[in-house]
Short mmCIF file of C-alpha atoms and ligand atoms in Angstrom, two decimals:
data_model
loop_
_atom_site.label_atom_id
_atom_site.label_comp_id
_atom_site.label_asym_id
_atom_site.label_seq_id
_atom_site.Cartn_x
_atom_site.Cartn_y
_atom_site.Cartn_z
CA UNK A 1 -26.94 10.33 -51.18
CA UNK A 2 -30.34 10.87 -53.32
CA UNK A 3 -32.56 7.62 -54.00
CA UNK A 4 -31.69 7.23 -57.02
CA UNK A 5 -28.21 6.86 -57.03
CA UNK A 6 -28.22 4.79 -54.05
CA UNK A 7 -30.18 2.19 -56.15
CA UNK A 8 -27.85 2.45 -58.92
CA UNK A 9 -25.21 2.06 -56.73
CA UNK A 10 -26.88 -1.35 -55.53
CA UNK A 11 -28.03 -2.27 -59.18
CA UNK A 12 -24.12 -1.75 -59.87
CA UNK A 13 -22.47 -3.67 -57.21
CA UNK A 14 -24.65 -7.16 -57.53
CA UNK A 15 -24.90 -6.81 -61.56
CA UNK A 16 -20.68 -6.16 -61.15
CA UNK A 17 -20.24 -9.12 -58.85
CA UNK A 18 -22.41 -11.01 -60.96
CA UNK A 19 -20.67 -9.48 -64.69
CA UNK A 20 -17.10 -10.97 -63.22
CA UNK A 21 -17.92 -13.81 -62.21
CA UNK A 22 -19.47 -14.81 -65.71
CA UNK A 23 -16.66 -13.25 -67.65
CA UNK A 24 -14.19 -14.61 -65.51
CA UNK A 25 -15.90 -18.41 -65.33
CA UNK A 26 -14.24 -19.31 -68.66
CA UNK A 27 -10.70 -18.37 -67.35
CA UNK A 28 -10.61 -19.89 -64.13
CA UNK A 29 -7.53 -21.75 -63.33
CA UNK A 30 -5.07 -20.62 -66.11
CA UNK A 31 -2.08 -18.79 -66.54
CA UNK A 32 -2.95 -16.14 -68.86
CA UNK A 33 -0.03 -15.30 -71.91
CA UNK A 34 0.36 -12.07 -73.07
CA UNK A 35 -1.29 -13.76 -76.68
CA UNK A 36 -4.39 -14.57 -74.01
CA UNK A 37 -4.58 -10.72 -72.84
CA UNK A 38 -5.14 -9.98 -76.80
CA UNK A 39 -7.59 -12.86 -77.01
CA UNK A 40 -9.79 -11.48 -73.81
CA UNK A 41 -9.29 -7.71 -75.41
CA UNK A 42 -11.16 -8.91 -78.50
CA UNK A 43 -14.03 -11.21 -75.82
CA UNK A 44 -14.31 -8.25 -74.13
CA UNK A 45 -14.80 -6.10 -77.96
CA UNK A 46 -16.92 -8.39 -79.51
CA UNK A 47 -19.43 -8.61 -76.49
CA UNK A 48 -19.87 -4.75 -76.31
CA UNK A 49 -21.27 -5.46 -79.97
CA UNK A 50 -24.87 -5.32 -79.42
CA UNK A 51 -25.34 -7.38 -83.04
CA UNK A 52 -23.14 -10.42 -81.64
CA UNK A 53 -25.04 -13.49 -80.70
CA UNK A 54 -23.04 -16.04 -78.51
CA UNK A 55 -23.96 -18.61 -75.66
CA UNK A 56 -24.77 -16.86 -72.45
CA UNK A 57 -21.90 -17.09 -69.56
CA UNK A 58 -22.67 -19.20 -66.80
CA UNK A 59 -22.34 -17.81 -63.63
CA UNK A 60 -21.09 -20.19 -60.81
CA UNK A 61 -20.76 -20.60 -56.92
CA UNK A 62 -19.67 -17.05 -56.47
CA UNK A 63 -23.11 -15.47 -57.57
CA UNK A 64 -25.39 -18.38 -56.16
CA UNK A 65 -23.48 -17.53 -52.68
CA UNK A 66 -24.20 -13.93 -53.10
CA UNK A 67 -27.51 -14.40 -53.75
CA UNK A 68 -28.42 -16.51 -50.83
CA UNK A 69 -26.50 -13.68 -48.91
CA UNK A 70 -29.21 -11.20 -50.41
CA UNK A 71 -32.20 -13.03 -50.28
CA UNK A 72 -31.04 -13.46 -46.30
CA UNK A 73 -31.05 -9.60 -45.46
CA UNK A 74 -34.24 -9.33 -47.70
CA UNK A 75 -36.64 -11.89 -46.03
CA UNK A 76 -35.14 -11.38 -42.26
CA UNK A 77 -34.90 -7.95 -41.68
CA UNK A 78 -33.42 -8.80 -38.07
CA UNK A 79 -30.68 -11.01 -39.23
CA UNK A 80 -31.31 -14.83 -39.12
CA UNK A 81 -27.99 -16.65 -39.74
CA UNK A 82 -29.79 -20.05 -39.79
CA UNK A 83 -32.25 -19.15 -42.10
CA UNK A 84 -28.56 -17.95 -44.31
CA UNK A 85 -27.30 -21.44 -43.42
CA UNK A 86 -30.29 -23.21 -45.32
CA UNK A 87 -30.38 -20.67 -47.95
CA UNK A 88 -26.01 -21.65 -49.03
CA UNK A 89 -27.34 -25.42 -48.61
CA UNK A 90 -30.44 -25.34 -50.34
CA UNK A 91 -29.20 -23.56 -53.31
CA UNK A 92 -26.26 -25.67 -53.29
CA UNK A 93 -28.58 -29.27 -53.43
CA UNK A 94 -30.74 -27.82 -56.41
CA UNK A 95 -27.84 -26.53 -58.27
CA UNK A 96 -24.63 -28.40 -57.06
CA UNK A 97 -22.79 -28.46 -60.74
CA UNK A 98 -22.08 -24.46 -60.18
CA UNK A 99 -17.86 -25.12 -59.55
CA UNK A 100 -18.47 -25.11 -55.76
CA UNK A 101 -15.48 -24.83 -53.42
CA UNK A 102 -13.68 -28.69 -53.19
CA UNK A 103 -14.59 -29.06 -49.17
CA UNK A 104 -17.49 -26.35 -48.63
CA UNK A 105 -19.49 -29.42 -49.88
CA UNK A 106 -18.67 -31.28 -46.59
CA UNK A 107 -20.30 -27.95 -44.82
CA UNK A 108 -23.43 -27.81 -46.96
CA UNK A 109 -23.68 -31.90 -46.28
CA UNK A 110 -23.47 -31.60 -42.58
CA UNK A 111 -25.56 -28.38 -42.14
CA UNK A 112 -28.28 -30.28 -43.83
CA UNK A 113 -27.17 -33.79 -41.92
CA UNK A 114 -27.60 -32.44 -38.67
CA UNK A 115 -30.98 -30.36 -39.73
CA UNK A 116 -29.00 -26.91 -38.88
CA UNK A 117 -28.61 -27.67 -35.09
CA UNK A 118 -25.50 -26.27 -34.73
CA UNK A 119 -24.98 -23.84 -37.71
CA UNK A 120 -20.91 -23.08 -36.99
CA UNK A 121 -19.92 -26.73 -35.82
CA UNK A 122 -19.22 -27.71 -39.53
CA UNK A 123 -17.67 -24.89 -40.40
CA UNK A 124 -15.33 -25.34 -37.41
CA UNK A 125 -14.53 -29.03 -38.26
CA UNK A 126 -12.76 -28.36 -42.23
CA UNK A 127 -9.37 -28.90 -42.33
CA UNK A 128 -8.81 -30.78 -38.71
CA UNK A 129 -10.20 -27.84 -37.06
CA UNK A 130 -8.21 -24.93 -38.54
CA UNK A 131 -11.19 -24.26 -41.23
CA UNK A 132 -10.96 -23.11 -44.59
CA UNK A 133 -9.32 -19.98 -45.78
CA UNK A 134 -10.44 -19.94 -49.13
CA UNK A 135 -12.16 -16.98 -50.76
CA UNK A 136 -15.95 -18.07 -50.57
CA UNK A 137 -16.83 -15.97 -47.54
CA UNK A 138 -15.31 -12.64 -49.68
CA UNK A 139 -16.53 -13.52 -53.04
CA UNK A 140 -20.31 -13.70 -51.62
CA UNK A 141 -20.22 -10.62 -49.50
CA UNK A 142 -21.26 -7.47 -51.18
CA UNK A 143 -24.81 -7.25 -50.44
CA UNK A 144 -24.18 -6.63 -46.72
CA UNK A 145 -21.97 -3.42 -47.18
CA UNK A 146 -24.79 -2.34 -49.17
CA UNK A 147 -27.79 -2.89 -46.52
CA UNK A 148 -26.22 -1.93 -43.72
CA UNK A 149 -24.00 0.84 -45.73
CA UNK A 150 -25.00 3.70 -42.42
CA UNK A 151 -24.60 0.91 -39.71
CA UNK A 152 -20.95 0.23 -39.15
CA UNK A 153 -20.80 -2.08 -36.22
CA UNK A 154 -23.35 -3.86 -37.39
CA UNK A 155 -22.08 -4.39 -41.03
CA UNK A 156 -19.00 -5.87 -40.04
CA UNK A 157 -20.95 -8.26 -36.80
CA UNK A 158 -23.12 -9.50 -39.59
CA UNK A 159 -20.15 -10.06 -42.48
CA UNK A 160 -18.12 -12.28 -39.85
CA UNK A 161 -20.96 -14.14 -38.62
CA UNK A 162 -22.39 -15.18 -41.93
CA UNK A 163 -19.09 -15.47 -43.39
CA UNK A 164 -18.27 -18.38 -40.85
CA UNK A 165 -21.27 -20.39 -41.41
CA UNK A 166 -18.88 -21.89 -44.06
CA UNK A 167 -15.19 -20.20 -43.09
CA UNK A 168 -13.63 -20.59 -39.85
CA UNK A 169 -10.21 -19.70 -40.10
CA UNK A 170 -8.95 -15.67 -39.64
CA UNK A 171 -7.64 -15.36 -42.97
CA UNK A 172 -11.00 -16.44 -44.85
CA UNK A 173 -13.01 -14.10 -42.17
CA UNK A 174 -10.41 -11.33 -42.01
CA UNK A 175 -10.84 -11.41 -46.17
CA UNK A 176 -14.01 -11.33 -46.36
CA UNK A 177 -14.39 -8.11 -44.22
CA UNK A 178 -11.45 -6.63 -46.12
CA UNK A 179 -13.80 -6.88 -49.21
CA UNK A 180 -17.07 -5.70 -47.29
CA UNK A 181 -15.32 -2.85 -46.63
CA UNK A 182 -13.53 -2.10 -49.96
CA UNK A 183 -17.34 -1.87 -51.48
CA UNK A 184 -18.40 -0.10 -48.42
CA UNK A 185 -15.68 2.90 -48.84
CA UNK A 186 -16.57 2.49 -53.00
CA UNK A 187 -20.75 2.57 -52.29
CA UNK A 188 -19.85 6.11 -50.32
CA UNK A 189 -17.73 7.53 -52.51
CA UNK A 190 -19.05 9.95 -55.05
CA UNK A 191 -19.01 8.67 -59.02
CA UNK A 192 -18.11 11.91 -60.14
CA UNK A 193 -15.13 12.73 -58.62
CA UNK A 194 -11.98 10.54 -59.03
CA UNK A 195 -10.84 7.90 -56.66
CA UNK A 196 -8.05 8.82 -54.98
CA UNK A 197 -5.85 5.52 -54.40
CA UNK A 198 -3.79 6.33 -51.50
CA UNK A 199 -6.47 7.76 -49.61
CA UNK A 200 -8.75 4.62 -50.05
CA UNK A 201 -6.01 2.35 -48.88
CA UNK A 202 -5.25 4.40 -45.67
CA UNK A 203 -8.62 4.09 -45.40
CA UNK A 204 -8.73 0.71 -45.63
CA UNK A 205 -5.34 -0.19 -43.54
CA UNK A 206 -6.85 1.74 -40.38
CA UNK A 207 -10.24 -0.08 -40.23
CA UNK A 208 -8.02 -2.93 -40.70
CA UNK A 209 -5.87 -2.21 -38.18
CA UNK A 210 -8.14 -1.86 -35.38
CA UNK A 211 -9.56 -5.72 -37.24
CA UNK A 212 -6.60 -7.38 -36.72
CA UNK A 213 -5.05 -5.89 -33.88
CA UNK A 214 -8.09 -6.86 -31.87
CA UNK A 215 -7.69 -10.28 -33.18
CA UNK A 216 -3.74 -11.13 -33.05
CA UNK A 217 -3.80 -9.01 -29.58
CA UNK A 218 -0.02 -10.07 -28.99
CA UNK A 219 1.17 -7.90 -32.16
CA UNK A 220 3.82 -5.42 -31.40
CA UNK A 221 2.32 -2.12 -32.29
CA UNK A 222 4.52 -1.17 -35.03
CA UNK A 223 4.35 -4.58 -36.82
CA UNK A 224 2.19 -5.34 -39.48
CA UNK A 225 -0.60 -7.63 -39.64
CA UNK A 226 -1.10 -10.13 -42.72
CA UNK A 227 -4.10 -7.74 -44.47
CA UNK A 228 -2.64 -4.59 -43.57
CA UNK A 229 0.76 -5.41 -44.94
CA UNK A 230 -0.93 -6.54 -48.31
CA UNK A 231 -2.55 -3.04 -47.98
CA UNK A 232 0.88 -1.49 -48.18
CA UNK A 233 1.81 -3.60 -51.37
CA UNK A 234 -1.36 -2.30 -53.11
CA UNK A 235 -0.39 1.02 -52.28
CA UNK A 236 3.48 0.62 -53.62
CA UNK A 237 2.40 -1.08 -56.77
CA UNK A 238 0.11 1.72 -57.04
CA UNK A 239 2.96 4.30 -56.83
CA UNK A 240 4.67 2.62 -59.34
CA UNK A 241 3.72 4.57 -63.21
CA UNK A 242 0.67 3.62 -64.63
CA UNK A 243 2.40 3.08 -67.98
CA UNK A 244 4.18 0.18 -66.75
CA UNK A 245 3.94 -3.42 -67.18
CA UNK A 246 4.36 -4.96 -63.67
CA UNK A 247 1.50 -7.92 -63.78
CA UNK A 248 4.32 -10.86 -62.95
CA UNK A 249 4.94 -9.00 -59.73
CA UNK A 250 1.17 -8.13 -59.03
CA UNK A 251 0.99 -11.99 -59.12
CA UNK A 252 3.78 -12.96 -57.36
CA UNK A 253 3.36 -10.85 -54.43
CA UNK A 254 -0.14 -10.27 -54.62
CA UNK A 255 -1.53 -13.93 -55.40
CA UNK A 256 -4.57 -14.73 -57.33
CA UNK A 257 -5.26 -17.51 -55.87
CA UNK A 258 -8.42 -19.50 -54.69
CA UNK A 259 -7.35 -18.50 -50.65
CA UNK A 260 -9.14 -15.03 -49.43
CA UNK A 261 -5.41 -13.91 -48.76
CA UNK A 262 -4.08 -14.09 -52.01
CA UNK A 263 -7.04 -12.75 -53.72
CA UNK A 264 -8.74 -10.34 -51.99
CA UNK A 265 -6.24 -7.92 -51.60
CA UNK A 266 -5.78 -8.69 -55.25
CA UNK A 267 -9.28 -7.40 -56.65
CA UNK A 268 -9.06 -4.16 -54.64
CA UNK A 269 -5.78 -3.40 -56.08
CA UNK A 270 -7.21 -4.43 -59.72
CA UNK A 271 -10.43 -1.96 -59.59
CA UNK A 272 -7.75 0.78 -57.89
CA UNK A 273 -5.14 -0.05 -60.58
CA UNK A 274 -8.52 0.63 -63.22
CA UNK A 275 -9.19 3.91 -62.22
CA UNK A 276 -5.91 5.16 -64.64
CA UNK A 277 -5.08 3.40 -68.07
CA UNK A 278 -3.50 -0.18 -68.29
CA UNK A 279 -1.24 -1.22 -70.93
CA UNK A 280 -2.72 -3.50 -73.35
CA UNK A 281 -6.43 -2.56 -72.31
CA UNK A 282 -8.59 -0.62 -74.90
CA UNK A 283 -11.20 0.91 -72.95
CA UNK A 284 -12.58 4.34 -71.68
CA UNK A 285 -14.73 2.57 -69.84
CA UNK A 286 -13.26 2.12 -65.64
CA UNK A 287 -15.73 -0.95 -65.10
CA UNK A 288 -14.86 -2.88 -67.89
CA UNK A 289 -11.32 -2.14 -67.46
CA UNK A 290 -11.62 -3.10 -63.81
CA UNK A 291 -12.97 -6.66 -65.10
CA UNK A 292 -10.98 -7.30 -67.70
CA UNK A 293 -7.57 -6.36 -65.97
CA UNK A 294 -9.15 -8.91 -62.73
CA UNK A 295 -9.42 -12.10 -65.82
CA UNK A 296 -5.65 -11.08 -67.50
CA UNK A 297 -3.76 -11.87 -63.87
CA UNK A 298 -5.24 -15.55 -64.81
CA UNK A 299 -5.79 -18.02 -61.53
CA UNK A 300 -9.00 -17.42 -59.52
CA UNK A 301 -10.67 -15.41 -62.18
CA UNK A 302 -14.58 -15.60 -61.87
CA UNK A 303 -13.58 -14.56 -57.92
CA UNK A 304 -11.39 -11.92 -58.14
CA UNK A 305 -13.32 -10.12 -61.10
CA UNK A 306 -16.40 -10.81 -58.80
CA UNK A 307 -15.21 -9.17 -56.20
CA UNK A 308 -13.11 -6.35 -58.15
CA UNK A 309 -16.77 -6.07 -60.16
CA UNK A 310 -18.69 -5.63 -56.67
CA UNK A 311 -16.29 -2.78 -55.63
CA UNK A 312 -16.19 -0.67 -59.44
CA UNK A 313 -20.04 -1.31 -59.52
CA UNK A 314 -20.67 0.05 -55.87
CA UNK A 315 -18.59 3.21 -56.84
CA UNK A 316 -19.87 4.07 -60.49
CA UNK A 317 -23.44 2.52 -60.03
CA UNK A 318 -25.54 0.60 -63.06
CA UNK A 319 -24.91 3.64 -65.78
CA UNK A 320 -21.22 2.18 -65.74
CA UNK A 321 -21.64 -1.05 -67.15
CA UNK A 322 -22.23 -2.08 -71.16
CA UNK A 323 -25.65 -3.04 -71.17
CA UNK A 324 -24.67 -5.12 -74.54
CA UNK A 325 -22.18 -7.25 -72.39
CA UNK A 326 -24.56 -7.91 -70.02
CA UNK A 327 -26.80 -9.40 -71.99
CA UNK A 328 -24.66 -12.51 -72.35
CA UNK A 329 -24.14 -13.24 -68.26
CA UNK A 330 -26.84 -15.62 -67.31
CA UNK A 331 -30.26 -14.29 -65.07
CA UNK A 332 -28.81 -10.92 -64.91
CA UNK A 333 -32.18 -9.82 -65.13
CA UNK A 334 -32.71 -11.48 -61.71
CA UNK A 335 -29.88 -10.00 -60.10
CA UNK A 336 -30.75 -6.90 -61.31
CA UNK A 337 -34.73 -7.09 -59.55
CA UNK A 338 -32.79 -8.69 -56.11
CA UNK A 339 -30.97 -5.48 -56.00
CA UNK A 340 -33.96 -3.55 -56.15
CA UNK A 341 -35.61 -5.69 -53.31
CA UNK A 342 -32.45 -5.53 -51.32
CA UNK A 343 -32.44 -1.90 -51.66
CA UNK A 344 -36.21 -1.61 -51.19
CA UNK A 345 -35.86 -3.73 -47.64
CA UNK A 346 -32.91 -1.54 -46.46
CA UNK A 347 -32.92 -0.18 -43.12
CA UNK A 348 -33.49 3.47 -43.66
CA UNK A 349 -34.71 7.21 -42.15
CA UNK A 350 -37.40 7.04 -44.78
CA UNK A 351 -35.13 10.03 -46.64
CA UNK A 352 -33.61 7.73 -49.35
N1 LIG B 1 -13.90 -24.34 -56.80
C1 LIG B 1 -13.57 -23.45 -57.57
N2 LIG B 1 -12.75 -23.69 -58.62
C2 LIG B 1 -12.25 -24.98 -58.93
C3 LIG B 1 -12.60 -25.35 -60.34
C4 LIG B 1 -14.05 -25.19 -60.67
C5 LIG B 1 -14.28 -25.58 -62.10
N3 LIG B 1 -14.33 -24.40 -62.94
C6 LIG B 1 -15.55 -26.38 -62.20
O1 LIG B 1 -16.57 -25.82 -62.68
O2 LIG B 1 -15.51 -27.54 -61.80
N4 LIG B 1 -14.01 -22.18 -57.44
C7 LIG B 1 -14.79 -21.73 -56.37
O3 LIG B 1 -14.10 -22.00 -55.15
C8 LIG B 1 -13.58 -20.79 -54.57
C9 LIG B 1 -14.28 -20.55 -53.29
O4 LIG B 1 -14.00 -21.63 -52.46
P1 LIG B 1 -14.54 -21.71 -50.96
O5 LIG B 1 -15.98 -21.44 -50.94
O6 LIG B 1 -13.69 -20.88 -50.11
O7 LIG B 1 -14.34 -23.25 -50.70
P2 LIG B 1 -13.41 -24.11 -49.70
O8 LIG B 1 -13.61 -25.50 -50.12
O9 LIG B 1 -13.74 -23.78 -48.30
O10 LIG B 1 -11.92 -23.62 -49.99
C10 LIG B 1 -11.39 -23.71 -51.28
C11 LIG B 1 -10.08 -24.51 -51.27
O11 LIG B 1 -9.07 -23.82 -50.58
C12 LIG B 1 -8.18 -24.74 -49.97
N5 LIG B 1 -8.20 -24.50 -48.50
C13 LIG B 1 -9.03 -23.71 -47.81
N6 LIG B 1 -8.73 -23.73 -46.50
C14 LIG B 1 -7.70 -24.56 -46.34
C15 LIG B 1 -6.94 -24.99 -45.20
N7 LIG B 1 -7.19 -24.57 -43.94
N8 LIG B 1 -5.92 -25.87 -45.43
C16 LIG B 1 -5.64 -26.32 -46.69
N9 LIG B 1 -6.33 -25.94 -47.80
C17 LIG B 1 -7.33 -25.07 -47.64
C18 LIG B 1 -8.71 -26.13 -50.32
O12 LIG B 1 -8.05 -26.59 -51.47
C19 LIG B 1 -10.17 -25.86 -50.58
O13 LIG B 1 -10.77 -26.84 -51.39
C20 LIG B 1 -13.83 -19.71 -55.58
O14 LIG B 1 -12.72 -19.58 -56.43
C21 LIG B 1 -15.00 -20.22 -56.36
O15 LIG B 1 -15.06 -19.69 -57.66
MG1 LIG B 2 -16.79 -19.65 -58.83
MG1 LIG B 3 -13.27 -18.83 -58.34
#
């Protein structure tokens, strides 16, 4: 891949993470009407005006996560997950109004409690021992597909270790490398030639396959795993016609909730179900259309357009997104220079 559209292809995935999570900020939590998906077509319209003037969009946990997990890979170019650890808890103590998960708080407390002895023990202890599922290790994720984009093993090592500084249980772990390697397939894949849908969920389902299988090692081998069977409902609603209306059931079966299972699998399906027209979406434009589709299935919106943002940015690089609309997300400016350092500290052959 030449230099330059590797960096637009980093510039795209941390601006996109960042772009959903302040267009989705305003929706989070609610059940979205079909009078809402007119209200968020005309948000959406009036933003790409470059003449409107409006309050910027806050972004919230989601993006101050990711950028920790950035800043991480930038300053340590041999991993240090404790230097990660105080990264999340600093970050979290300056800014701690940012809509933080309700009992990552406890983690962030205890990391800084026990002055990061043990950087996994109070991850281990949420919810009795079982730890949390939620989506926080997915949502902050992206920038290690990115940096280690030609170092598999290593990608996925580092996404499960950071991931449980603050998520212990499978299901928040096993998410978050779903999504690291949804923007890993989208960073490789060319912008100018189409995605093809099934062939990026096969792709998906046999990387996680070998995931799971390795971890639930008393699975038959013809049964499914949790991930892999939401794989296979992406890839049936996705044979369904584009024309028709079938959000209710992309809810229902799909979730958008605030757990990495009913989420995750969610976002990939949103930016795959962007790639053709929606109904009820007026736009050309595959990012925005990615985004906007994430915030109309209502529930977890800043995190699933985050993480639906990460994978259409990855794929169609900076060029993609309305530079109007991003004017209005907060410090994009600074996400867009972290990219640039991230991509400038990248392990590489000196090619790039
Ligand atoms: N926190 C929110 N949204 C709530 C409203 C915010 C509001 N807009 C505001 O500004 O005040 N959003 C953020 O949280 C999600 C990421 O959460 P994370 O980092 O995974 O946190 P946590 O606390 O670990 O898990 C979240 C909740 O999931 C449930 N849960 C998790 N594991 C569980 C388990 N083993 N058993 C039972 N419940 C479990 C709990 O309710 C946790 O509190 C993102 O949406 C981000 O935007
Ligand atoms: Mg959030
Ligand atoms: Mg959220």
């Amino acid at each position: 891949m030449a230099g330059q559209n590797m960096s637009s292809k980093f510039r795209g995935c941390l601006v996109g993470s960042l772009f959903g999570d302040c267009m989705g900020a305003p929706f989070e939590g609610n059940d979205i009407s079909s009078g809402d998906k007119l209200v968020i077509q005309r948000y959406f319209d009036r933003m790409e005006d470059p003449n409107f003037k409006g309050p910027f969009k806050k972004y919230t946990d989601d993006t101050a996560m990711m950028k920790s997990v950035a800043q991480f890979l930038i300053d340590t170019p041999e991993p240090d997950l404790k230097h990660l650890a105080e990264l999340f808890t600093n970050e979290f103590f300056k800014q701690p109004r940012r809509g933080y998960g309700g009992s990552v708080v406890s983690v962030f407390e205890k990391l800084r409690k026990s002055k990061f002895n043990d950087i996994f023990l109070p991850s281990k202890e949420q919810f009795n021992g079982q730890g949390s599922y939620g989506n926080g290790g997915a949502m902050r994720i992206a920038p290690i597909p990115l940096y280690f984009h030609d170092d598999f093993d290593n990608m996925l090592n580092i996404a499960a270790e950071s991931t449980k500084i603050t998520h212990s249980n499978e299901l928040g772990i096993h998410g978050a490398l779903l999504q690291c390697l949804a923007v890993h397939q989208a960073f490789l894949a060319d912008p100018n030639t189409p995605i093809n849908v099934d062939e990026f969920c096969n792709k998906l389902l046999e990387k996680m396959k070998a995931i799971e299988r390795s971890y639930y090692n008393d699975v038959e081998s013809d049964s499914d795993t949790p991930y892999c069977e939401r794989i296979k409902l992406i890839q049936k609603f996705l044979s369904t016609k584009y024309s028709d209306e079938y959000d209710d059931e992309v809810i229902r079966d799909l979730g958008n909730d605030i757990s990495a299972f009913e989420s995750v699998p969610t976002a990939i399906f949103c930016f795959l179900r962007a790639q053709n027209t929606i109904p009820g979406i007026k736009t050309d434009n595959i990012f925005r259309r990615t985004i906007q589709y994430a915030i109309t299935l209502g529930g977890d919106t800043d995190t699933i357009a985050c993480m639906a943002g990460a994978i259409a940015g990855a794929y169609l690089g900076e060029e993609s997104i309305n530079k109007a609309i991003l004017q209005h997300c907060e410090k994009v400016e600074d996400i867009v220079k972290l990219a640039d350092s991230l991509y400038a500290a990248r392990p590489h052959d000196g090619k790039g």
